[in-house]
Short mmCIF file of C-alpha atoms in Angstrom, two decimals:
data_model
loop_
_atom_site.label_atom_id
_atom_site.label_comp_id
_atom_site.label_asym_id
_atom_site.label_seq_id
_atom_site.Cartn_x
_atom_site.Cartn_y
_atom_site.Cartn_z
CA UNK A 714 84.82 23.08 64.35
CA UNK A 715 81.28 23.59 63.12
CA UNK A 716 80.22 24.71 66.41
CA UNK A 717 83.10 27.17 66.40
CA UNK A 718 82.01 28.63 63.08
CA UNK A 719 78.15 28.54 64.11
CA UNK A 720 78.86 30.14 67.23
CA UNK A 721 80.45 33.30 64.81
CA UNK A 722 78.05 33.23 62.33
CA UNK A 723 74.95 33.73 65.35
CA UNK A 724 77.45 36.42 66.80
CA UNK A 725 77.80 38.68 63.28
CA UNK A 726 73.91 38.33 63.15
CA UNK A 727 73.30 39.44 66.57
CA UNK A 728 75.32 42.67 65.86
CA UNK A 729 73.83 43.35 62.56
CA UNK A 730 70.47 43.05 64.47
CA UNK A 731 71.71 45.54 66.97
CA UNK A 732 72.59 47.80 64.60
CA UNK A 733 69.35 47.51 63.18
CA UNK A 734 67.57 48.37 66.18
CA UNK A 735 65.53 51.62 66.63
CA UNK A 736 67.71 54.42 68.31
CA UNK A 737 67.39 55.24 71.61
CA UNK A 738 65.72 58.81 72.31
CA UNK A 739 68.24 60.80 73.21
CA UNK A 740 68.13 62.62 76.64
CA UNK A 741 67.21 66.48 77.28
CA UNK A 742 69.96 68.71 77.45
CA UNK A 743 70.12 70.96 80.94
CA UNK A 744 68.96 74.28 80.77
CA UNK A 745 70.96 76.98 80.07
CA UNK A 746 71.23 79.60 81.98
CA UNK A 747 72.73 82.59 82.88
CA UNK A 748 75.95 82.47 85.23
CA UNK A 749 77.54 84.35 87.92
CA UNK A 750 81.57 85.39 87.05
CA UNK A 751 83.46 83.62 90.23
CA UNK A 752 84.12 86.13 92.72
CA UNK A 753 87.49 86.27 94.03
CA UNK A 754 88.91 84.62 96.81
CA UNK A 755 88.48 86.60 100.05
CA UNK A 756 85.93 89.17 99.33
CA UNK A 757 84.58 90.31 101.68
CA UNK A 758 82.89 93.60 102.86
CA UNK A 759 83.19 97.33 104.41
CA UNK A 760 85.83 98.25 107.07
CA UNK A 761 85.11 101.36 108.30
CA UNK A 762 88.43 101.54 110.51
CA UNK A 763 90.59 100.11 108.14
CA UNK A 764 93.92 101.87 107.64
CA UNK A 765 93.25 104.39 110.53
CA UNK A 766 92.00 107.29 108.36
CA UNK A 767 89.75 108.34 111.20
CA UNK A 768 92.62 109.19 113.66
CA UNK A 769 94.25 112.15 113.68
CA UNK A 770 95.68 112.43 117.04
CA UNK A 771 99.34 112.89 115.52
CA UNK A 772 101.11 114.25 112.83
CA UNK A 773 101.71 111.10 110.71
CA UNK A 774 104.34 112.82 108.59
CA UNK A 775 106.77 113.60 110.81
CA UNK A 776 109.59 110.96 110.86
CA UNK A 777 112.67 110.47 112.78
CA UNK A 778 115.57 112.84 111.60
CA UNK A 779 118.20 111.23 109.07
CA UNK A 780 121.74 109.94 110.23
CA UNK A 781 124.47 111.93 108.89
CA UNK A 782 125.83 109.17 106.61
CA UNK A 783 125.02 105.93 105.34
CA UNK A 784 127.42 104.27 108.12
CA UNK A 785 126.54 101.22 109.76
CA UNK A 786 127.83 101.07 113.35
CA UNK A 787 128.46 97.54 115.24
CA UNK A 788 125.30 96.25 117.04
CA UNK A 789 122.58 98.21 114.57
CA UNK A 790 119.77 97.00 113.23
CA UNK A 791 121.90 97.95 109.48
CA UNK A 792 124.97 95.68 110.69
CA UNK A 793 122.89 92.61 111.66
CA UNK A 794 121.26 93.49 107.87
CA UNK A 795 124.67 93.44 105.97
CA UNK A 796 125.57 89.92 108.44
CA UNK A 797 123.03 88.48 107.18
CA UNK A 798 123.56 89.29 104.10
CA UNK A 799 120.32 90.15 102.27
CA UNK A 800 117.45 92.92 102.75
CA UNK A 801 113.92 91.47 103.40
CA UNK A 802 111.66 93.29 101.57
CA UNK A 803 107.75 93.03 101.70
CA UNK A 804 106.27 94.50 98.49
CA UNK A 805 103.77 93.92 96.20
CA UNK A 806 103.99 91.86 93.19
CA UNK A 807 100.34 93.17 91.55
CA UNK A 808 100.21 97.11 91.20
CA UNK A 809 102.08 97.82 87.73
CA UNK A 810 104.07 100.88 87.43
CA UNK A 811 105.08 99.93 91.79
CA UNK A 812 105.26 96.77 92.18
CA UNK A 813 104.71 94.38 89.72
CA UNK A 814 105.92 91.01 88.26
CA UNK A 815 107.32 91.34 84.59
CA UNK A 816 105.92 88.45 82.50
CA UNK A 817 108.98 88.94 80.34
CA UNK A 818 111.72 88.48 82.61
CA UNK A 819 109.88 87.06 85.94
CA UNK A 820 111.56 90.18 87.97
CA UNK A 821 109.96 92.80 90.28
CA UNK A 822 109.97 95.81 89.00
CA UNK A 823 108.28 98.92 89.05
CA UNK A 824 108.80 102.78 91.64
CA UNK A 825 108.50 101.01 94.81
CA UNK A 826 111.01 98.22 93.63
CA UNK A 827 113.46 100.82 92.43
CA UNK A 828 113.27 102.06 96.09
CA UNK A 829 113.82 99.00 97.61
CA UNK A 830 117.11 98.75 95.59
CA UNK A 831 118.27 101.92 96.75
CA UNK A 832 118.28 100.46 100.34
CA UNK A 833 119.84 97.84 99.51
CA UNK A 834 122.45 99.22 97.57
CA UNK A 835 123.09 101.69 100.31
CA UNK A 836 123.71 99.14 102.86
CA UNK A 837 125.86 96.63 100.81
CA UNK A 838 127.69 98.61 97.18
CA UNK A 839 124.97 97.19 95.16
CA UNK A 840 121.25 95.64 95.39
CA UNK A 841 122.40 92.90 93.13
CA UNK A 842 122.00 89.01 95.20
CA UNK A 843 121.45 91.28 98.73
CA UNK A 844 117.07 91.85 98.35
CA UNK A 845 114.86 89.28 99.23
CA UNK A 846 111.61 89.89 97.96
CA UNK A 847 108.62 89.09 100.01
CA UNK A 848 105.07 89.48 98.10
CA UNK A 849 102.43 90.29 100.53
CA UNK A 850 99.02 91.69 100.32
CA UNK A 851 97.97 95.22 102.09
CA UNK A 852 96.42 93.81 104.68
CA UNK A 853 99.97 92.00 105.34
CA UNK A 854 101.82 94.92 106.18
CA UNK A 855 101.54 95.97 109.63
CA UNK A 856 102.08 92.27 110.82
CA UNK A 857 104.94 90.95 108.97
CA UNK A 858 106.82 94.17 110.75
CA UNK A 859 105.49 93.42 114.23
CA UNK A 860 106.81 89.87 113.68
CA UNK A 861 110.07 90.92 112.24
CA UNK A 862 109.36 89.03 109.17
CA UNK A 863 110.60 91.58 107.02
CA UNK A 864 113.20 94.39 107.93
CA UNK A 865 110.83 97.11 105.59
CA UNK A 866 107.52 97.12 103.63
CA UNK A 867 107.51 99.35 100.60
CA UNK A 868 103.76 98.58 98.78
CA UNK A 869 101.97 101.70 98.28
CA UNK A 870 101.74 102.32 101.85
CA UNK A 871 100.12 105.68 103.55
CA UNK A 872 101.09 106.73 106.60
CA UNK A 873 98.34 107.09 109.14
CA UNK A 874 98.50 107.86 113.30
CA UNK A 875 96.82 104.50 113.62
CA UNK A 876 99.36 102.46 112.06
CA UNK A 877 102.33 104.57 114.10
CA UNK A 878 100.72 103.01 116.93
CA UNK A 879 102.33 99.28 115.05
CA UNK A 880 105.07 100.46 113.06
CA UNK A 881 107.09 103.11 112.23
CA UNK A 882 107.45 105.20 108.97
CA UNK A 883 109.98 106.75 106.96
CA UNK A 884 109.42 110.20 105.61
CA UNK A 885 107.52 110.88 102.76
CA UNK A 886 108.45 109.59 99.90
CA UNK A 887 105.15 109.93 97.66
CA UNK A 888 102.11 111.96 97.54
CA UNK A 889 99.20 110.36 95.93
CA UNK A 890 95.37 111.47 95.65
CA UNK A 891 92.34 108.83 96.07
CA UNK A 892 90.26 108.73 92.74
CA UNK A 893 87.76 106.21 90.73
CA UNK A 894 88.25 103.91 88.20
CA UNK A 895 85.29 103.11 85.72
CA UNK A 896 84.01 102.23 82.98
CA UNK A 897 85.11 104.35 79.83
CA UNK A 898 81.14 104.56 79.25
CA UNK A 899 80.57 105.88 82.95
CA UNK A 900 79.64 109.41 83.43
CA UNK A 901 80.14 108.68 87.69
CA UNK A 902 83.09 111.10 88.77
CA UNK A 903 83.53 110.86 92.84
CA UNK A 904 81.90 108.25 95.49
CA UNK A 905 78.86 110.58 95.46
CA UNK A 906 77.73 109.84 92.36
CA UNK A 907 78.15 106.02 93.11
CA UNK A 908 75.63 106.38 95.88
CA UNK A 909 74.43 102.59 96.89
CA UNK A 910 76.77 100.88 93.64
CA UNK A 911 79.85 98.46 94.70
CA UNK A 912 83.02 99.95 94.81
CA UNK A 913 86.11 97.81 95.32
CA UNK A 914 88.99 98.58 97.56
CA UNK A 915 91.23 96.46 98.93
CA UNK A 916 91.49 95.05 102.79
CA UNK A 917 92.82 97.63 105.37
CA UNK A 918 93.27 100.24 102.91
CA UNK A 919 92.65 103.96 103.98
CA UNK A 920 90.97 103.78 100.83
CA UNK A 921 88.40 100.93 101.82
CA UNK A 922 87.94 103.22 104.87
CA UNK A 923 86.81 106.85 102.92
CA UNK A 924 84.27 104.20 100.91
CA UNK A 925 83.07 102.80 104.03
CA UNK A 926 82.17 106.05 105.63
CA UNK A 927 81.42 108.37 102.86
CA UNK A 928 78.07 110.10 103.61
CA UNK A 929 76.38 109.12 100.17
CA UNK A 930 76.96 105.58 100.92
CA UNK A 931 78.49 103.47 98.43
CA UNK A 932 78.65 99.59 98.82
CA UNK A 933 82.21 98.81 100.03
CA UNK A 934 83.95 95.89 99.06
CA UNK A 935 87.14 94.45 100.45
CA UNK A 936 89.32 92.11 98.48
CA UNK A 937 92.95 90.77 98.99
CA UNK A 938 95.00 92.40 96.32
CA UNK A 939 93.68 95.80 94.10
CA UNK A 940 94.15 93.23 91.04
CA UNK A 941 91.32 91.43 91.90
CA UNK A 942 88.94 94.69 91.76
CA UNK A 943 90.06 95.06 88.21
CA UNK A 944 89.07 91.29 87.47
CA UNK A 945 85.23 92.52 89.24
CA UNK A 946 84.98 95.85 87.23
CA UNK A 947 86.19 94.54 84.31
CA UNK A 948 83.56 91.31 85.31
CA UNK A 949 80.25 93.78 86.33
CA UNK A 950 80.60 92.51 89.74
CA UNK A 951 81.35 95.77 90.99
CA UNK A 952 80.55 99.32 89.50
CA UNK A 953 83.91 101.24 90.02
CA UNK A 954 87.37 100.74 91.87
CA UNK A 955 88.42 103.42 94.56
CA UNK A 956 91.73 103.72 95.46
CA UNK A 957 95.24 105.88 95.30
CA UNK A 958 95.50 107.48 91.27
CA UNK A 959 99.33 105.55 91.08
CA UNK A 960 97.50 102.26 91.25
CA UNK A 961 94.93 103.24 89.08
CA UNK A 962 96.59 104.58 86.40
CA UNK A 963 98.45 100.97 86.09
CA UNK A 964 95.08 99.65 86.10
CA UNK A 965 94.27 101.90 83.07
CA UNK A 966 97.18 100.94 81.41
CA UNK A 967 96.38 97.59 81.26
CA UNK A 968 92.80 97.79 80.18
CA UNK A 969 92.13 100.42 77.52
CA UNK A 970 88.09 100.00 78.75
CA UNK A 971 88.17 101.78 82.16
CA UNK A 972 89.32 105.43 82.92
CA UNK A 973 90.42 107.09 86.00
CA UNK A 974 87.77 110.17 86.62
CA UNK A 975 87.52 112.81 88.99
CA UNK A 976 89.55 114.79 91.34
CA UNK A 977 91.49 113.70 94.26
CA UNK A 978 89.60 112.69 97.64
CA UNK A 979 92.51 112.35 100.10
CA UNK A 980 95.61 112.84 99.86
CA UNK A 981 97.54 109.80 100.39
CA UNK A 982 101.33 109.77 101.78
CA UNK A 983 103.57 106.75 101.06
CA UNK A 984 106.33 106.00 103.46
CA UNK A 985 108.59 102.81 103.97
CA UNK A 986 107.22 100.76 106.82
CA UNK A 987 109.81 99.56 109.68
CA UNK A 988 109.74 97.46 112.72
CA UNK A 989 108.80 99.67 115.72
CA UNK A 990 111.97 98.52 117.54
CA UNK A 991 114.00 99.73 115.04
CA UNK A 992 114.14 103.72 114.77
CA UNK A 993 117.94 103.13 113.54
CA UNK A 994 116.83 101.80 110.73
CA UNK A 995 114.23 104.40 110.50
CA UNK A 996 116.83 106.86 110.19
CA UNK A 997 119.26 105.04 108.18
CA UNK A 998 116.29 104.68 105.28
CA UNK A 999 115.40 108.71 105.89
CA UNK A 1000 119.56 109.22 104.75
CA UNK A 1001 118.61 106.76 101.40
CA UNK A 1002 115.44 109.33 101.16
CA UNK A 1003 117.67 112.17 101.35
CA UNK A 1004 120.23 111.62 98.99
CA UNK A 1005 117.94 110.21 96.27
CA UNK A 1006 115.67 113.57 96.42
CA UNK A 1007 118.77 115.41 96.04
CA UNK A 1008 120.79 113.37 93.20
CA UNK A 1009 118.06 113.12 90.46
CA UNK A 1010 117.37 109.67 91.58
CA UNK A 1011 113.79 110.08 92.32
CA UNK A 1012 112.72 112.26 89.67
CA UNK A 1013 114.09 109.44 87.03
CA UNK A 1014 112.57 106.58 88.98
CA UNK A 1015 109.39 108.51 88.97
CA UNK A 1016 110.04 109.49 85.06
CA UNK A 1017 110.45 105.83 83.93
CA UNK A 1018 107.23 104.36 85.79
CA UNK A 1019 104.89 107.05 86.66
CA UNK A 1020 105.62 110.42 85.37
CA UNK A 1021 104.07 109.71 81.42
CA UNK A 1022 100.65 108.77 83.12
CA UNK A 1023 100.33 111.28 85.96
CA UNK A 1024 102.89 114.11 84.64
CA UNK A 1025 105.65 115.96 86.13
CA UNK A 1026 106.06 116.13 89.95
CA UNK A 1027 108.66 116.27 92.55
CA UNK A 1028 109.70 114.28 95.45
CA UNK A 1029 108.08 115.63 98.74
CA UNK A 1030 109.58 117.58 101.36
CA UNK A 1031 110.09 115.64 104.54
CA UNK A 1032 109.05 116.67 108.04
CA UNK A 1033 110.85 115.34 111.20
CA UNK A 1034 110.44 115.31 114.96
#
């Protein structure tokens, strides 16, 4: 027992000691310095070819002539759509006002999705349970149509000769104009006056293709989705954002601290993207076109999502072949 109580007495003692004790110098904190904002994932640089911009051995905006009616005979490519019983959609889930992801209600929404549902709704009474959205990025597009992954792509996607040679196209649908988006404090107003500063565009885009080869030689860069160039100009990493004025003026309604400047570059001329086994289907989408230009249904689409950012406009006149 008095060994017991020894033993506790020597241990109380040695811990008092301890505490006792000098302190320890304490180590050096690392140096601080200055860091880097993460770049994205999958940025990468210029593409000079991307999108086909350079070829003009065709006229891109002529598109198979409509059918006369919304039918869908036995053995189509719009019957083996309504068996199924869904429309496979790819579309983008990252440009607001055209395709975009409502934090509210987790839905799509947005011009492009409103088209998309006018497909649909064509093919089976109503878009409601018959769309399957598939997101996908612009570099995407052309494949998941040559491997029938989807049965259209409607993303903000301009018709070119070099894509015909993959896909085919719809008629026009939208007319937009390449611009800049900057800085609210920039005074830069076209690519010239970004001569040797990053501008971000994103992969295969006939946008990323004007920045590549414009003679005063800004630094392209390529990312996956035109969401991540807002993340690098808002970030410093890059100096400006070049692509069609619809997806900028999302971006500028998102982020009161950038502004879309300057005049149009290129005209850019949206159609819906189809399999190029599948001109039925080309034609069946070019009737959708038709009656929506002609019922008001464009013009309110265009009124709810666009029209208060890049004023009044009307749908485009199709061309056929």
């Amino acid at each position: 027992m008095r060994r017991l109580a020894r033993a506790a007495v020597l241990t109380v003692v040695a811990v008092l000691a301890a505490g006792c004790a000098p302190a320890t110098r304490p180590m050096e904190a690392a140096p601080v310095t200055d860091a880097a904002w993460p770049a994205p994932a999958g940025v990468g640089g210029p593409d000079a070819t991307a999108g086909g911009a350079i070829d003009t051995s065709c006229n891109p905006l002529a598109s198979l002539a409509p059918t006369s009616g919304l039918d869908t005979p036995p053995g189509s490519t719009m019957a083996k759509i309504k068996e199924r019983g869904k429309l496979i959609a790819g579309v983008d889930q990252t440009t607001y006002l055209f395709g975009f992801r409502n934090p509210k209600t987790g839905k799509l929404e947005g011009f492009d999705i409103d088209l998309v549902n006018e497909i649909a709704a064509a093919l089976f009474g109503t878009a409601d349970g018959h769309v399957q959205f598939r997101a996908i990025t612009s570099s995407q597009r052309e494949q998941v149509l040559k491997d029938h992954q989807v049965d259209v792509v409607v993303r903000t996607y301009s018709i070119t000769c070099a894509r015909r040679q993959d896909v085919q196209f719809s008629s026009v649908y939208y007319v937009a104009g390449q611009k800049i988006l900057v800085p609210k404090g920039s005074n830069a107003e076209s690519l010239t006056d970004l001569a040797g500063k990053r501008v971000c565009a994103a992969k295969k885009s006939t946008s990323l293709a004007k920045i590549a080869t414009d003679p005063a030689k800004p630094v392209a860069v390529s990312v996956p989705n035109w969401s991540d160039c807002l993340v690098m100009l808002q970030q410093g990493q890059v100096e400006a954002v070049s692509t069609d004025d619809t997806i900028l003026a999302g971006m500028a309604a998102q982020d009161p601290t950038v502004k879309v400047a300057g005049g149009a570059m290129t005209p850019e001329n949206y159609g819906v993207g189809v399999p190029k086994d599948e001109p039925d289907l080309v034609r069946f989408v070019n009737a959708v076109l038709e009656r929506i230009r002609g019922d008001g249904t464009w013009a309110r689409s265009y009124q709810t999502w666009v029209g208060s950012r890049l004023g009044p406009a009307n749908p485009p006149d199709p061309q056929y072949r």
